[in-house]
mmCIF file of C-alpha atoms in Angstrom:
data_model
loop_
_atom_site.group_PDB
_atom_site.id
_atom_site.type_symbol
_atom_site.label_atom_id
_atom_site.label_comp_id
_atom_site.label_asym_id
_atom_site.label_seq_id
_atom_site.Cartn_x
_atom_site.Cartn_y
_atom_site.Cartn_z
ATOM 1 C CA MET Z 1 -0.289 -21.080 -4.077
ATOM 2 C CA THR Z 2 -2.604 -22.583 -6.591
ATOM 3 C CA GLY Z 3 -6.387 -22.245 -5.783
ATOM 4 C CA SER Z 4 -7.012 -25.135 -4.979
ATOM 5 C CA ILE Z 5 -6.207 -22.859 -1.775
ATOM 6 C CA THR Z 6 -9.675 -22.573 0.842
ATOM 7 C CA LYS Z 7 -10.408 -19.776 2.837
ATOM 8 C CA ASP Z 8 -9.706 -21.850 5.523
ATOM 9 C CA HIS Z 9 -6.473 -20.840 5.569
ATOM 10 C CA PHE Z 10 -7.573 -17.174 4.660
ATOM 11 C CA GLU Z 11 -7.476 -14.463 8.008
ATOM 12 C CA ILE Z 12 -8.835 -11.399 7.991
ATOM 13 C CA ARG Z 13 -7.638 -8.904 10.647
ATOM 14 C CA LEU Z 14 -6.974 -5.526 11.819
ATOM 15 C CA ALA Z 15 -4.070 -3.505 9.985
ATOM 16 C CA GLU Z 16 -1.645 -2.258 12.751
ATOM 17 C CA GLU Z 17 0.340 1.337 12.017
ATOM 18 C CA GLU Z 18 2.505 0.103 10.213
ATOM 19 C CA GLU Z 19 1.102 -1.887 8.270
ATOM 20 C CA ILE Z 20 -1.466 0.408 6.665
ATOM 21 C CA GLN Z 21 1.017 1.427 3.948
ATOM 22 C CA PHE Z 22 0.290 -2.103 2.255
ATOM 23 C CA LEU Z 23 -2.970 -0.540 0.968
ATOM 24 C CA CYS Z 24 -1.955 2.500 -0.315
ATOM 25 C CA ASP Z 25 0.416 0.646 -1.942
ATOM 26 C CA LEU Z 26 -2.064 -2.318 -3.562
ATOM 27 C CA ALA Z 27 -4.234 0.964 -4.394
ATOM 28 C CA ALA Z 28 -0.941 2.395 -6.298
ATOM 29 C CA GLY Z 29 -0.856 -0.402 -8.087
ATOM 30 C CA GLU Z 30 -4.130 -0.304 -9.234
ATOM 31 C CA GLY Z 31 -3.039 2.812 -11.195
ATOM 32 C CA TRP Z 32 -5.708 4.807 -8.645
ATOM 33 C CA ASN Z 33 -3.152 7.269 -7.199
ATOM 34 C CA PRO Z 34 -3.041 7.549 -3.691
ATOM 35 C CA GLY Z 35 -1.718 11.384 -2.351
ATOM 36 C CA LEU Z 36 1.730 10.597 -0.653
ATOM 37 C CA ARG Z 37 0.428 11.293 2.679
ATOM 38 C CA ASP Z 38 -2.775 9.556 2.493
ATOM 39 C CA ILE Z 39 -3.067 6.846 4.491
ATOM 40 C CA GLN Z 40 -1.608 7.970 7.379
ATOM 41 C CA CYS Z 41 -4.589 10.472 7.283
ATOM 42 C CA PHE Z 42 -7.124 8.164 6.510
ATOM 43 C CA TYR Z 43 -5.543 5.835 9.868
ATOM 44 C CA GLN Z 44 -6.630 8.718 11.672
ATOM 45 C CA ALA Z 45 -9.778 9.102 10.865
ATOM 46 C CA ASP Z 46 -10.679 5.424 12.481
ATOM 47 C CA LYS Z 47 -7.720 3.651 13.624
ATOM 48 C CA SER Z 48 -9.970 0.601 14.182
ATOM 49 C CA GLY Z 49 -11.203 0.986 10.141
ATOM 50 C CA PHE Z 50 -7.942 -1.380 8.100
ATOM 51 C CA PHE Z 51 -7.935 -4.592 7.241
ATOM 52 C CA ILE Z 52 -5.963 -6.649 5.324
ATOM 53 C CA GLY Z 53 -6.454 -10.432 4.276
ATOM 54 C CA LEU Z 54 -4.205 -12.796 4.582
ATOM 55 C CA LEU Z 55 -3.543 -16.085 2.936
ATOM 56 C CA ASN Z 56 -0.920 -18.696 4.193
ATOM 57 C CA GLY Z 57 0.171 -15.326 6.249
ATOM 58 C CA GLU Z 58 0.809 -13.319 2.658
ATOM 59 C CA PRO Z 59 -0.957 -10.540 2.337
ATOM 60 C CA ILE Z 60 -3.164 -9.739 -0.770
ATOM 61 C CA ALA Z 61 -5.695 -8.619 -0.164
ATOM 62 C CA CYS Z 62 -7.264 -5.369 1.933
ATOM 63 C CA ILE Z 63 -10.303 -3.377 3.183
ATOM 64 C CA SER Z 64 -11.582 -0.037 4.922
ATOM 65 C CA ALA Z 65 -14.527 0.160 7.293
ATOM 66 C CA VAL Z 66 -14.067 3.791 8.010
ATOM 67 C CA LYS Z 67 -17.192 5.066 11.103
ATOM 68 C CA TYR Z 68 -17.884 7.905 11.253
ATOM 69 C CA GLY Z 69 -19.825 9.683 14.132
ATOM 70 C CA GLU Z 70 -22.426 7.101 15.210
ATOM 71 C CA GLU Z 71 -24.603 7.326 11.635
ATOM 72 C CA TYR Z 72 -21.986 6.483 8.950
ATOM 73 C CA GLY Z 73 -19.146 4.489 7.495
ATOM 74 C CA PHE Z 74 -17.146 4.701 4.033
ATOM 75 C CA VAL Z 75 -15.755 1.801 1.868
ATOM 76 C CA GLY Z 76 -13.471 2.017 0.384
ATOM 77 C CA PHE Z 77 -9.291 0.245 -0.687
ATOM 78 C CA TYR Z 78 -11.261 -2.710 -1.729
ATOM 79 C CA ILE Z 79 -8.254 -4.735 -3.047
ATOM 80 C CA VAL Z 80 -7.174 -8.488 -3.790
ATOM 81 C CA ARG Z 81 -4.179 -8.462 -5.520
ATOM 82 C CA GLU Z 82 -4.852 -10.048 -9.393
ATOM 83 C CA PRO Z 83 -3.615 -13.242 -8.714
ATOM 84 C CA TRP Z 84 -6.247 -14.554 -5.940
ATOM 85 C CA ARG Z 85 -9.425 -12.642 -7.789
ATOM 86 C CA GLY Z 86 -11.953 -14.666 -8.204
ATOM 87 C CA LYS Z 87 -11.159 -17.498 -5.760
ATOM 88 C CA GLY Z 88 -13.240 -16.251 -2.622
ATOM 89 C CA PHE Z 89 -11.197 -13.811 -0.967
ATOM 90 C CA GLY Z 90 -12.268 -10.395 -1.921
ATOM 91 C CA LEU Z 91 -15.753 -11.312 -0.937
ATOM 92 C CA ALA Z 92 -15.260 -12.710 2.415
ATOM 93 C CA ILE Z 93 -12.933 -9.237 3.372
ATOM 94 C CA TRP Z 94 -16.193 -7.191 1.951
ATOM 95 C CA ASP Z 95 -18.315 -9.511 3.956
ATOM 96 C CA HIS Z 96 -16.055 -8.224 6.988
ATOM 97 C CA ALA Z 97 -16.172 -4.427 5.605
ATOM 98 C CA LEU Z 98 -19.547 -4.821 6.014
ATOM 99 C CA ASP Z 99 -20.802 -5.968 9.016
ATOM 100 C CA ARG Z 100 -18.396 -3.390 10.767
ATOM 101 C CA LEU Z 101 -20.276 -0.623 9.031
ATOM 102 C CA LYS Z 102 -23.786 -2.871 10.268
ATOM 103 C CA GLY Z 103 -26.867 -0.158 11.017
ATOM 104 C CA ARG Z 104 -25.407 2.485 9.656
ATOM 105 C CA LEU Z 105 -25.874 4.335 6.558
ATOM 106 C CA ILE Z 106 -22.951 3.143 3.991
ATOM 107 C CA GLY Z 107 -20.997 4.854 1.308
ATOM 108 C CA LEU Z 108 -18.815 3.672 -1.319
ATOM 109 C CA ASP Z 109 -17.036 4.913 -4.461
ATOM 110 C CA GLY Z 110 -17.355 1.771 -6.622
ATOM 111 C CA VAL Z 111 -15.398 1.240 -10.137
ATOM 112 C CA VAL Z 112 -18.278 1.733 -13.063
ATOM 113 C CA ASP Z 113 -18.320 -1.905 -14.175
ATOM 114 C CA GLN Z 114 -18.400 -3.330 -9.875
ATOM 115 C CA GLN Z 115 -21.717 -2.117 -9.432
ATOM 116 C CA ASP Z 116 -23.846 -4.629 -10.357
ATOM 117 C CA ASN Z 117 -21.719 -5.801 -7.776
ATOM 118 C CA TYR Z 118 -22.610 -3.846 -5.632
ATOM 119 C CA ILE Z 119 -26.022 -3.034 -6.231
ATOM 120 C CA LYS Z 120 -26.242 -7.137 -4.809
ATOM 121 C CA SER Z 121 -24.832 -6.184 -1.117
ATOM 122 C CA GLY Z 122 -27.566 -3.591 -1.647
ATOM 123 C CA PHE Z 123 -25.910 -0.286 -2.831
ATOM 124 C CA GLN Z 124 -27.836 2.382 -4.719
ATOM 125 C CA PHE Z 125 -25.857 4.273 -7.286
ATOM 126 C CA SER Z 126 -26.307 8.186 -6.326
ATOM 127 C CA HIS Z 127 -23.855 9.574 -9.242
ATOM 128 C CA ARG Z 128 -21.257 9.926 -10.527
ATOM 129 C CA ASN Z 129 -17.697 11.363 -9.514
ATOM 130 C CA ILE Z 130 -15.457 12.329 -12.789
ATOM 131 C CA ARG Z 131 -11.829 12.786 -12.057
ATOM 132 C CA PHE Z 132 -10.956 16.106 -14.433
ATOM 133 C CA GLU Z 133 -6.957 16.246 -14.380
ATOM 134 C CA GLY Z 134 -4.304 18.702 -16.364
ATOM 135 C CA THR Z 135 -2.043 21.041 -15.534
ATOM 136 C CA ALA Z 136 -2.463 23.527 -12.593
ATOM 137 C CA LYS Z 137 -2.947 26.960 -14.708
ATOM 138 C CA ALA Z 138 -4.105 30.261 -12.727
ATOM 139 C CA GLN Z 139 -6.719 32.884 -14.508
ATOM 140 C CA GLU Z 140 -5.128 36.551 -13.921
ATOM 141 C CA ASN Z 141 -7.989 37.136 -11.363
ATOM 142 C CA LYS Z 142 -6.451 37.492 -7.091
ATOM 143 C CA ALA Z 143 -9.286 37.185 -5.031
ATOM 144 C CA VAL Z 144 -9.503 38.775 -1.674
ATOM 145 C CA GLY Z 145 -10.502 37.040 1.862
ATOM 146 C CA LEU Z 146 -8.399 34.235 1.190
ATOM 147 C CA VAL Z 147 -6.088 32.427 3.906
ATOM 148 C CA ASP Z 148 -4.501 29.541 4.805
ATOM 149 C CA VAL Z 149 -6.215 26.868 6.816
ATOM 150 C CA LYS Z 150 -3.702 25.795 8.842
ATOM 151 C CA SER Z 151 -3.635 29.789 10.161
ATOM 152 C CA PHE Z 152 -7.525 29.657 10.854
ATOM 153 C CA SER Z 153 -9.919 28.726 12.866
ATOM 154 C CA PHE Z 154 -9.491 25.109 12.855
ATOM 155 C CA ASP Z 155 -13.561 24.694 14.791
ATOM 156 C CA GLN Z 156 -14.505 26.807 12.360
ATOM 157 C CA ILE Z 157 -13.496 25.052 9.596
ATOM 158 C CA VAL Z 158 -14.299 22.037 10.986
ATOM 159 C CA ALA Z 159 -18.150 22.961 11.667
ATOM 160 C CA PHE Z 160 -18.557 24.844 7.831
ATOM 161 C CA ASP Z 161 -16.729 21.251 7.278
ATOM 162 C CA ARG Z 162 -19.889 19.329 8.748
ATOM 163 C CA GLU Z 163 -21.922 21.071 6.362
ATOM 164 C CA HIS Z 164 -21.042 18.707 3.470
ATOM 165 C CA PHE Z 165 -20.426 16.178 5.133
ATOM 166 C CA PHE Z 166 -21.759 13.233 6.939
ATOM 167 C CA ASP Z 167 -21.225 13.509 10.436
ATOM 168 C CA GLU Z 168 -18.617 15.750 11.846
ATOM 169 C CA ARG Z 169 -15.172 14.221 11.056
ATOM 170 C CA LYS Z 170 -12.066 16.065 13.062
ATOM 171 C CA ARG Z 171 -9.955 14.087 14.091
ATOM 172 C CA PHE Z 172 -9.665 13.475 10.648
ATOM 173 C CA LEU Z 173 -9.313 17.550 9.664
ATOM 174 C CA LYS Z 174 -6.701 17.451 12.159
ATOM 175 C CA ALA Z 175 -3.870 15.672 10.146
ATOM 176 C CA TRP Z 176 -5.755 15.861 6.470
ATOM 177 C CA LEU Z 177 -5.295 19.813 7.062
ATOM 178 C CA GLY Z 178 -1.853 20.139 9.312
ATOM 179 C CA GLU Z 179 -0.025 17.181 6.949
ATOM 180 C CA GLU Z 180 2.929 18.296 5.203
ATOM 181 C CA GLY Z 181 2.449 19.231 2.412
ATOM 182 C CA HIS Z 182 -0.491 19.930 2.170
ATOM 183 C CA LEU Z 183 -2.197 23.203 0.669
ATOM 184 C CA GLY Z 184 -5.512 24.190 1.527
ATOM 185 C CA PHE Z 185 -6.866 28.249 1.883
ATOM 186 C CA ALA Z 186 -11.078 29.464 3.272
ATOM 187 C CA ALA Z 187 -13.273 32.235 1.587
ATOM 188 C CA ILE Z 188 -13.798 34.385 4.310
ATOM 189 C CA ASP Z 189 -16.068 36.827 4.261
ATOM 190 C CA GLY Z 190 -16.006 38.445 8.515
ATOM 191 C CA ALA Z 191 -16.491 35.816 10.100
ATOM 192 C CA GLU Z 192 -18.264 33.220 8.019
ATOM 193 C CA VAL Z 193 -16.724 30.508 6.137
ATOM 194 C CA LYS Z 194 -17.895 30.893 2.641
ATOM 195 C CA GLY Z 195 -16.239 28.303 1.392
ATOM 196 C CA TYR Z 196 -12.687 25.772 1.804
ATOM 197 C CA GLY Z 197 -10.246 23.572 -0.755
ATOM 198 C CA LEU Z 198 -6.482 21.419 -0.107
ATOM 199 C CA ILE Z 199 -4.377 20.441 -2.069
ATOM 200 C CA ARG Z 200 -2.073 17.286 -2.066
ATOM 201 C CA PRO Z 201 0.795 16.267 -4.051
ATOM 202 C CA TYR Z 202 0.774 12.632 -4.660
ATOM 203 C CA PHE Z 203 3.636 10.994 -7.117
ATOM 204 C CA ASP Z 204 3.169 12.806 -10.172
ATOM 205 C CA GLY Z 205 1.085 16.429 -9.773
ATOM 206 C CA TYR Z 206 -1.315 17.286 -7.354
ATOM 207 C CA LYS Z 207 -5.453 16.386 -5.951
ATOM 208 C CA THR Z 208 -7.851 18.383 -4.996
ATOM 209 C CA GLY Z 209 -10.010 17.388 -2.084
ATOM 210 C CA PRO Z 210 -12.459 18.954 -0.718
ATOM 211 C CA LEU Z 211 -13.201 21.894 -2.394
ATOM 212 C CA PHE Z 212 -16.477 23.272 -0.588
ATOM 213 C CA ALA Z 213 -18.319 26.584 -1.386
ATOM 214 C CA LYS Z 214 -20.696 28.422 -1.276
ATOM 215 C CA ASN Z 215 -21.219 29.460 -4.764
ATOM 216 C CA PRO Z 216 -19.163 29.110 -7.846
ATOM 217 C CA VAL Z 217 -17.261 32.141 -7.742
ATOM 218 C CA VAL Z 218 -16.337 31.380 -3.866
ATOM 219 C CA ALA Z 219 -15.461 27.536 -5.187
ATOM 220 C CA ASN Z 220 -13.277 29.220 -8.788
ATOM 221 C CA ASP Z 221 -11.685 31.343 -6.056
ATOM 222 C CA ILE Z 222 -10.218 29.107 -4.087
ATOM 223 C CA PHE Z 223 -9.598 26.524 -6.879
ATOM 224 C CA ASN Z 224 -7.710 29.888 -8.746
ATOM 225 C CA ARG Z 225 -5.071 30.316 -5.863
ATOM 226 C CA LEU Z 226 -4.322 26.906 -5.681
ATOM 227 C CA CYS Z 227 -3.832 26.218 -8.693
ATOM 228 C CA ALA Z 228 -1.197 29.393 -8.512
ATOM 229 C CA GLU Z 229 0.483 27.981 -5.769
ATOM 230 C CA ILE Z 230 1.862 24.714 -8.179
ATOM 231 C CA ASP Z 231 1.234 26.791 -11.268
ATOM 232 C CA ASP Z 232 2.373 24.042 -14.668
ATOM 233 C CA SER Z 233 2.164 21.251 -11.845
ATOM 234 C CA THR Z 234 -0.147 18.116 -12.810
ATOM 235 C CA ILE Z 235 -3.802 19.258 -11.037
ATOM 236 C CA ILE Z 236 -6.585 16.291 -9.911
ATOM 237 C CA LEU Z 237 -10.500 17.088 -9.269
ATOM 238 C CA ASP Z 238 -12.716 14.508 -8.304
ATOM 239 C CA VAL Z 239 -16.015 16.361 -9.151
ATOM 240 C CA PRO Z 240 -19.668 15.039 -8.693
ATOM 241 C CA GLU Z 241 -21.009 15.041 -11.991
ATOM 242 C CA ASN Z 242 -24.871 16.840 -11.397
ATOM 243 C CA ASN Z 243 -22.478 19.296 -9.603
ATOM 244 C CA THR Z 244 -22.737 21.015 -13.323
ATOM 245 C CA GLU Z 245 -21.108 24.238 -11.610
ATOM 246 C CA GLY Z 246 -18.346 22.290 -10.237
ATOM 247 C CA VAL Z 247 -17.874 20.519 -14.105
ATOM 248 C CA LEU Z 248 -17.862 23.828 -15.715
ATOM 249 C CA LEU Z 249 -15.540 25.019 -12.818
ATOM 250 C CA ALA Z 250 -12.858 22.117 -13.824
ATOM 251 C CA GLU Z 251 -12.701 22.436 -17.739
ATOM 252 C CA ARG Z 252 -12.874 26.522 -17.504
ATOM 253 C CA TYR Z 253 -9.208 25.425 -16.602
ATOM 254 C CA GLY Z 254 -8.780 22.358 -19.360
ATOM 255 C CA LEU Z 255 -8.819 19.956 -17.152
ATOM 256 C CA VAL Z 256 -9.957 17.125 -19.075
ATOM 257 C CA GLN Z 257 -12.147 13.820 -17.189
ATOM 258 C CA SER Z 258 -9.783 10.489 -17.302
ATOM 259 C CA PHE Z 259 -11.797 8.686 -14.839
ATOM 260 C CA GLU Z 260 -15.060 8.191 -12.630
ATOM 261 C CA THR Z 261 -15.892 6.043 -10.323
ATOM 262 C CA ALA Z 262 -19.463 5.711 -9.480
ATOM 263 C CA ARG Z 263 -21.328 6.812 -5.843
ATOM 264 C CA MET Z 264 -23.111 4.687 -4.221
ATOM 265 C CA TYR Z 265 -24.949 4.167 -0.258
ATOM 266 C CA LYS Z 266 -26.745 1.638 1.474
ATOM 267 C CA GLY Z 267 -28.565 2.008 4.444
ATOM 268 C CA GLY Z 268 -30.714 5.077 4.546
ATOM 269 C CA SER Z 269 -31.240 8.272 2.558
ATOM 270 C CA VAL Z 270 -28.241 10.742 1.226
ATOM 271 C CA ASN Z 271 -29.242 14.851 1.902
ATOM 272 C CA LEU Z 272 -26.055 16.057 0.793
ATOM 273 C CA PRO Z 273 -25.116 20.065 -0.664
ATOM 274 C CA LEU Z 274 -23.767 18.452 -4.075
ATOM 275 C CA ASP Z 275 -24.591 21.690 -5.998
ATOM 276 C CA ASN Z 276 -21.767 23.128 -3.144
ATOM 277 C CA ILE Z 277 -19.044 19.874 -3.828
ATOM 278 C CA TYR Z 278 -17.310 21.215 -5.976
ATOM 279 C CA GLY Z 279 -14.477 18.592 -4.671
ATOM 280 C CA ILE Z 280 -14.733 15.000 -3.131
ATOM 281 C CA THR Z 281 -12.510 14.668 -0.572
ATOM 282 C CA SER Z 282 -11.336 11.182 -1.510
ATOM 283 C CA PHE Z 283 -12.283 8.026 -3.258
ATOM 284 C CA GLU Z 284 -11.159 5.941 -0.561
ATOM 285 C CA LEU Z 285 -12.366 7.862 2.606
ATOM 286 C CA GLY Z 286 -15.762 9.966 0.963
#
């Protein structure tokens, strides 16, 4: 097709379950390194939140606009295939996603050089999320009081997670924590959850997310245990730059910066405990 194609030939529709892998394939093509089973878990969060853009029946674009509860939403997987960029198709599918989340606080993790475009749509910069990457090497100390998240009270994990996210995400967590190959640990003090973290495989190693903890010691204990489980594998940790202790944690394990995003919001105030967020869950769903 040529650049003369008009948007009249462009259709945006809900992605069916058998089509959602298309979003992950495009993300992989952009070098985003999605987890091997990310998209199946993401889909459980909001089955009406994933869209494909088709030009004369050919899929050329995608986006997600996932709703959490009644007040929050997150935009991800905003991709247009290379031959069709700059022709208005991206703006069309972008507007479609924002319209679905109208009236909510909306978040996104965008590439830094697109910040100005997001600002034009009413988004405001919050902070950078920095991707740290390196080889998993556990330290000698072995923490006690860590339990497998798959064998611990799911409702307690959900409640702790809610303290570090904008809304309850029970459907997503049920899939995320239970997925094959996903490995997580929670730090427990008596009956109280002090933190939890999870890793999942991607094509070349493991990605961490989330890593939430009440203090740096707990965060280190959990991350150390995760590293011990995948010794010598590549590991990724995405840290909010504002969490100084999180940055120091990554550096202590020899991880180096490899990528960053701009976390931005539109439509409301933001009050997350970033000091307790040592690793975000994902760039795609927040």
